[in-house]
Amino acid sequence: MNILSPSLLAADYCNLEKDIKEVQEAGAQYLHIDVMDGMFVPSISFGMPLITCIRKCTDIFFDVHLMIERPERYIKEFAESGADLINFHLEATEDVEGTIAKIRSFGKKVGITIKPKTPASAVEPYLHLVDMVLVMTVEPGFGGQKLIPECLNKVPEIRNMVQAKGLDIDIEVDGGINADNVTAAIEAGANVIVAGSAVFGNDITGKVKKFLEKMQ
């Protein structure tokens, strides 16, 4: 199943409840929540208090993307704040398997993310332990960037690994995805699409529906 996961980073912060409800009612299945610490990436975004707050106004699936150093330190807090899936960067921790196990211990789905310069092969040892692999198609840290086309080449590599192992894993892409290039991402083998500035703003409903049509 192909899934649209609009990125909260691009929403109107004065009207978060309205924007979240609109993307959900338009058909988006997930909400992508980027957590940045100003260390692993240069930007600072939002954390547990915001997730706890917006959890009260929606039952949409929270796809929480941790762009933070040593994410294992905060798994409990993000799980308790309402995350449904916790996605962390392979490059951000020295204890990948321990971080995966900690997320599982709270009954949450697990995602593992790689940056543009990290090869697809880096995730192979962990594929049997996770529910999702997120391939960053821009350098993480800022919204509104242009997609790096070469990053999409990792998607079929990972999809082939997944199929060879007989696994059922989602492959998500995040960064510079819009209605004009989303078909290329789907054809490469991705089935979860993150889009921020290409969804939020004017005519959210129309943009979501256009994405979903292109993703069929």
C-alpha positions as a LaTeX table, in Angstrom:
\begin{tabular}{lrrr}
\hline
Residue & $x$ (\AA) & $y$ (\AA) & $z$ (\AA) \\
\hline
Met1 & 0.00 & 0.00 & 0.00 \\
Asn2 & 1.27 & 3.47 & $-0.90$ \\
Ile3 & 1.12 & 5.98 & 1.94 \\
Leu4 & 1.37 & 9.77 & 2.03 \\
Ser5 & 3.03 & 11.19 & 5.15 \\
Pro6 & 2.81 & 15.00 & 5.10 \\
Ser7 & 5.62 & 16.68 & 7.02 \\
Leu8 & 4.44 & 18.81 & 9.93 \\
Leu9 & 7.57 & 20.94 & 9.51 \\
Ala10 & 5.83 & 22.81 & 6.67 \\
Ala11 & 2.47 & 23.29 & 8.40 \\
Asp12 & 1.06 & 26.56 & 9.74 \\
Tyr13 & 2.16 & 26.52 & 13.39 \\
Cys14 & $-0.62$ & 28.93 & 14.34 \\
Asn15 & $-3.19$ & 26.48 & 13.00 \\
Leu16 & $-1.72$ & 23.02 & 13.53 \\
Glu17 & $-4.97$ & 21.33 & 14.52 \\
Lys18 & $-6.70$ & 22.70 & 11.41 \\
Asp19 & $-3.87$ & 21.65 & 9.06 \\
Ile20 & $-3.59$ & 18.18 & 10.59 \\
Lys21 & $-7.31$ & 17.56 & 10.33 \\
Glu22 & $-7.33$ & 18.77 & 6.74 \\
Val23 & $-4.56$ & 16.43 & 5.56 \\
Gln24 & $-6.21$ & 13.52 & 7.37 \\
Glu25 & $-9.67$ & 14.23 & 5.96 \\
Ala26 & $-8.17$ & 14.60 & 2.48 \\
Gly27 & $-6.80$ & 11.04 & 2.72 \\
Ala28 & $-3.24$ & 11.24 & 4.07 \\
Gln29 & $-2.61$ & 8.14 & 6.18 \\
Tyr30 & 0.43 & 9.28 & 8.21 \\
Leu31 & 1.77 & 12.50 & 9.70 \\
His32 & 5.55 & 12.90 & 9.49 \\
Ile33 & 6.99 & 14.67 & 12.53 \\
Asp34 & 10.61 & 15.84 & 12.22 \\
Val35 & 12.43 & 16.20 & 15.53 \\
Met36 & 15.72 & 18.14 & 15.25 \\
Asp37 & 18.18 & 18.84 & 18.05 \\
Gly38 & 20.55 & 21.43 & 16.53 \\
Met39 & 23.42 & 18.94 & 16.90 \\
Phe40 & 22.86 & 16.00 & 14.57 \\
Val41 & 21.38 & 18.53 & 12.15 \\
Pro42 & 21.84 & 22.32 & 12.28 \\
Ser43 & 18.18 & 23.16 & 12.88 \\
Ile44 & 16.01 & 22.87 & 15.98 \\
Ser45 & 12.36 & 21.96 & 15.48 \\
Phe46 & 10.03 & 20.54 & 18.12 \\
Gly47 & 9.89 & 17.68 & 20.59 \\
Met48 & 7.77 & 15.70 & 23.00 \\
Pro49 & 5.50 & 18.50 & 24.32 \\
Leu50 & 4.22 & 19.33 & 20.83 \\
Ile51 & 3.65 & 15.67 & 19.96 \\
Thr52 & 1.76 & 15.14 & 23.23 \\
Cys53 & $-0.38$ & 18.19 & 22.46 \\
Ile54 & $-1.33$ & 17.32 & 18.87 \\
Arg55 & $-1.95$ & 13.68 & 19.82 \\
Lys56 & $-5.05$ & 14.95 & 21.61 \\
Cys57 & $-6.60$ & 16.31 & 18.43 \\
Thr58 & $-6.03$ & 13.45 & 15.97 \\
Asp59 & $-5.78$ & 9.69 & 15.68 \\
Ile60 & $-3.64$ & 9.79 & 12.50 \\
Phe61 & $-0.54$ & 7.58 & 12.52 \\
Phe62 & 2.44 & 9.53 & 13.91 \\
Asp63 & 5.56 & 8.83 & 11.84 \\
Val64 & 8.19 & 10.38 & 14.13 \\
His65 & 11.59 & 11.03 & 12.55 \\
Leu66 & 14.32 & 11.62 & 15.12 \\
Met67 & 17.18 & 13.71 & 13.76 \\
Ile68 & 18.97 & 13.77 & 17.09 \\
Glu69 & 22.25 & 12.56 & 18.57 \\
Arg70 & 22.05 & 9.32 & 20.55 \\
Pro71 & 18.30 & 8.84 & 20.05 \\
Glu72 & 18.28 & 5.94 & 22.51 \\
Arg73 & 18.28 & 8.54 & 25.32 \\
Tyr74 & 14.72 & 9.66 & 24.54 \\
Ile75 & 12.86 & 6.63 & 23.22 \\
Lys76 & 10.68 & 6.30 & 26.31 \\
Glu77 & 9.60 & 9.95 & 26.15 \\
Phe78 & 8.75 & 9.86 & 22.45 \\
Ala79 & 6.86 & 6.59 & 22.85 \\
Glu80 & 4.83 & 8.02 & 25.72 \\
Ser81 & 4.12 & 11.27 & 23.87 \\
Gly82 & 2.16 & 9.40 & 21.20 \\
Ala83 & 4.53 & 8.24 & 18.46 \\
Asp84 & 3.30 & 5.21 & 16.50 \\
Leu85 & 6.58 & 4.67 & 14.64 \\
Ile86 & 9.95 & 5.96 & 15.81 \\
Asn87 & 12.48 & 6.42 & 13.05 \\
Phe88 & 16.10 & 7.14 & 13.98 \\
His89 & 19.28 & 7.75 & 12.00 \\
Leu90 & 21.77 & 4.94 & 11.59 \\
Glu91 & 24.50 & 7.59 & 11.72 \\
Ala92 & 23.30 & 9.04 & 15.05 \\
Thr93 & 24.02 & 6.13 & 17.39 \\
Glu94 & 26.70 & 3.57 & 18.16 \\
Asp95 & 24.06 & 1.12 & 19.39 \\
Val96 & 21.71 & 0.50 & 16.49 \\
Glu97 & 20.37 & $-2.85$ & 17.69 \\
Gly98 & 19.95 & $-1.57$ & 21.23 \\
Thr99 & 17.97 & 1.42 & 19.98 \\
Ile100 & 15.75 & $-0.84$ & 17.89 \\
Ala101 & 15.16 & $-3.11$ & 20.89 \\
Lys102 & 14.29 & $-0.13$ & 23.10 \\
Ile103 & 11.68 & 1.12 & 20.62 \\
Arg104 & 10.19 & $-2.38$ & 20.41 \\
Ser105 & 10.03 & $-2.57$ & 24.21 \\
Phe106 & 7.45 & 0.23 & 24.16 \\
Gly107 & 5.35 & $-1.54$ & 21.54 \\
Lys108 & 6.17 & 0.91 & 18.76 \\
Lys109 & 7.05 & 0.31 & 15.13 \\
Val110 & 10.68 & 0.89 & 14.21 \\
Gly111 & 12.23 & 2.81 & 11.35 \\
Ile112 & 15.87 & 3.33 & 10.44 \\
Thr113 & 17.05 & 6.28 & 8.37 \\
Ile114 & 20.08 & 6.95 & 6.17 \\
Lys115 & 21.45 & 10.27 & 4.97 \\
Pro116 & 22.35 & 10.95 & 1.31 \\
Lys117 & 26.01 & 9.94 & 1.66 \\
Thr118 & 25.28 & 6.68 & 3.52 \\
Pro119 & 25.17 & 3.66 & 1.17 \\
Ala120 & 22.10 & 1.44 & 0.93 \\
Ser121 & 24.20 & $-1.52$ & 2.10 \\
Ala122 & 24.50 & 0.05 & 5.57 \\
Val123 & 20.93 & $-0.93$ & 6.46 \\
Glu124 & 21.15 & $-4.56$ & 5.31 \\
Pro125 & 22.19 & $-6.01$ & 8.71 \\
Tyr126 & 19.10 & $-4.49$ & 10.35 \\
Leu127 & 16.37 & $-5.14$ & 7.79 \\
His128 & 14.97 & $-8.13$ & 9.70 \\
Leu129 & 14.60 & $-5.96$ & 12.81 \\
Val130 & 12.72 & $-2.94$ & 11.44 \\
Asp131 & 9.37 & $-2.03$ & 9.91 \\
Met132 & 10.60 & 0.80 & 7.72 \\
Val133 & 13.70 & 2.18 & 6.04 \\
Leu134 & 13.75 & 5.92 & 5.37 \\
Val135 & 15.97 & 7.11 & 2.54 \\
Met136 & 16.73 & 10.81 & 2.83 \\
Thr137 & 16.68 & 12.44 & $-0.60$ \\
Val138 & 18.07 & 15.74 & 0.73 \\
Glu139 & 20.55 & 16.54 & 3.48 \\
Pro140 & 18.44 & 16.47 & 6.66 \\
Gly141 & 17.83 & 19.64 & 8.61 \\
Phe142 & 15.82 & 22.00 & 6.44 \\
Gly143 & 12.52 & 21.82 & 4.57 \\
Gly144 & 11.96 & 23.05 & 1.04 \\
Gln145 & 15.14 & 21.60 & $-0.50$ \\
Lys146 & 15.38 & 20.12 & $-4.00$ \\
Leu147 & 15.49 & 16.35 & $-4.34$ \\
Ile148 & 18.93 & 14.81 & $-4.97$ \\
Pro149 & 18.03 & 12.41 & $-7.83$ \\
Glu150 & 20.92 & 10.03 & $-7.14$ \\
Cys151 & 19.48 & 9.24 & $-3.71$ \\
Leu152 & 16.53 & 7.50 & $-5.36$ \\
Asn153 & 18.98 & 4.89 & $-6.69$ \\
Lys154 & 19.20 & 3.48 & $-3.16$ \\
Val155 & 15.50 & 2.66 & $-3.12$ \\
Pro156 & 15.56 & $-0.27$ & $-5.60$ \\
Glu157 & 18.75 & $-1.53$ & $-3.93$ \\
Ile158 & 16.99 & $-1.71$ & $-0.58$ \\
Arg159 & 13.78 & $-3.08$ & $-2.12$ \\
Asn160 & 15.81 & $-5.89$ & $-3.72$ \\
Met161 & 17.46 & $-6.69$ & $-0.37$ \\
Val162 & 14.06 & $-6.77$ & 1.32 \\
Gln163 & 12.60 & $-9.10$ & $-1.30$ \\
Ala164 & 15.65 & $-11.36$ & $-1.27$ \\
Lys165 & 15.21 & $-11.82$ & 2.47 \\
Gly166 & 11.47 & $-12.44$ & 2.15 \\
Leu167 & 10.63 & $-9.46$ & 4.34 \\
Asp168 & 7.69 & $-7.05$ & 4.35 \\
Ile169 & 9.16 & $-3.60$ & 5.01 \\
Asp170 & 8.05 & $-0.11$ & 4.05 \\
Ile171 & 10.52 & 2.10 & 2.21 \\
Glu172 & 10.02 & 5.80 & 2.80 \\
Val173 & 11.58 & 8.73 & 0.96 \\
Asp174 & 11.86 & 12.22 & 2.39 \\
Gly175 & 13.17 & 15.40 & 0.79 \\
Gly176 & 12.16 & 17.43 & $-2.20$ \\
Ile177 & 9.27 & 15.16 & $-3.17$ \\
Asn178 & 6.46 & 16.87 & $-5.06$ \\
Ala179 & 3.63 & 15.96 & $-7.41$ \\
Asp180 & 5.98 & 16.13 & $-10.39$ \\
Asn181 & 8.57 & 13.62 & $-9.14$ \\
Val182 & 6.56 & 11.39 & $-6.80$ \\
Thr183 & 5.93 & 8.87 & $-9.58$ \\
Ala184 & 9.69 & 8.33 & $-9.94$ \\
Ala185 & 9.93 & 7.58 & $-6.22$ \\
Ile186 & 7.07 & 5.08 & $-6.39$ \\
Glu187 & 8.51 & 3.41 & $-9.48$ \\
Ala188 & 11.88 & 3.10 & $-7.71$ \\
Gly189 & 10.21 & 1.04 & $-5.00$ \\
Ala190 & 9.22 & 3.51 & $-2.28$ \\
Asn191 & 5.74 & 3.12 & $-0.79$ \\
Val192 & 5.74 & 5.83 & 1.90 \\
Ile193 & 6.13 & 9.40 & 0.64 \\
Val194 & 7.00 & 12.39 & 2.81 \\
Ala195 & 6.09 & 15.81 & 1.44 \\
Gly196 & 6.06 & 19.08 & 3.34 \\
Ser197 & 6.00 & 22.32 & 1.38 \\
Ala198 & 4.39 & 20.47 & $-1.54$ \\
Val199 & 1.36 & 19.69 & 0.66 \\
Phe200 & 0.93 & 22.44 & 3.24 \\
Gly201 & 0.02 & 26.02 & 2.44 \\
Asn202 & $-2.81$ & 26.88 & 0.07 \\
Asp203 & $-5.30$ & 24.18 & $-1.02$ \\
Ile204 & $-4.02$ & 21.41 & 1.25 \\
Thr205 & $-6.91$ & 19.13 & 0.30 \\
Gly206 & $-6.29$ & 19.54 & $-3.42$ \\
Lys207 & $-2.57$ & 18.87 & $-3.03$ \\
Val208 & $-3.12$ & 15.72 & $-0.94$ \\
Lys209 & $-5.61$ & 14.35 & $-3.46$ \\
Lys210 & $-3.21$ & 15.08 & $-6.34$ \\
Phe211 & $-0.42$ & 13.20 & $-4.55$ \\
Leu212 & $-2.67$ & 10.23 & $-3.87$ \\
Glu213 & $-3.76$ & 10.08 & $-7.49$ \\
Lys214 & $-0.14$ & 10.09 & $-8.67$ \\
Met215 & 0.79 & 7.42 & $-6.12$ \\
Gln216 & $-1.79$ & 4.86 & $-7.27$ \\
\hline
\end{tabular}
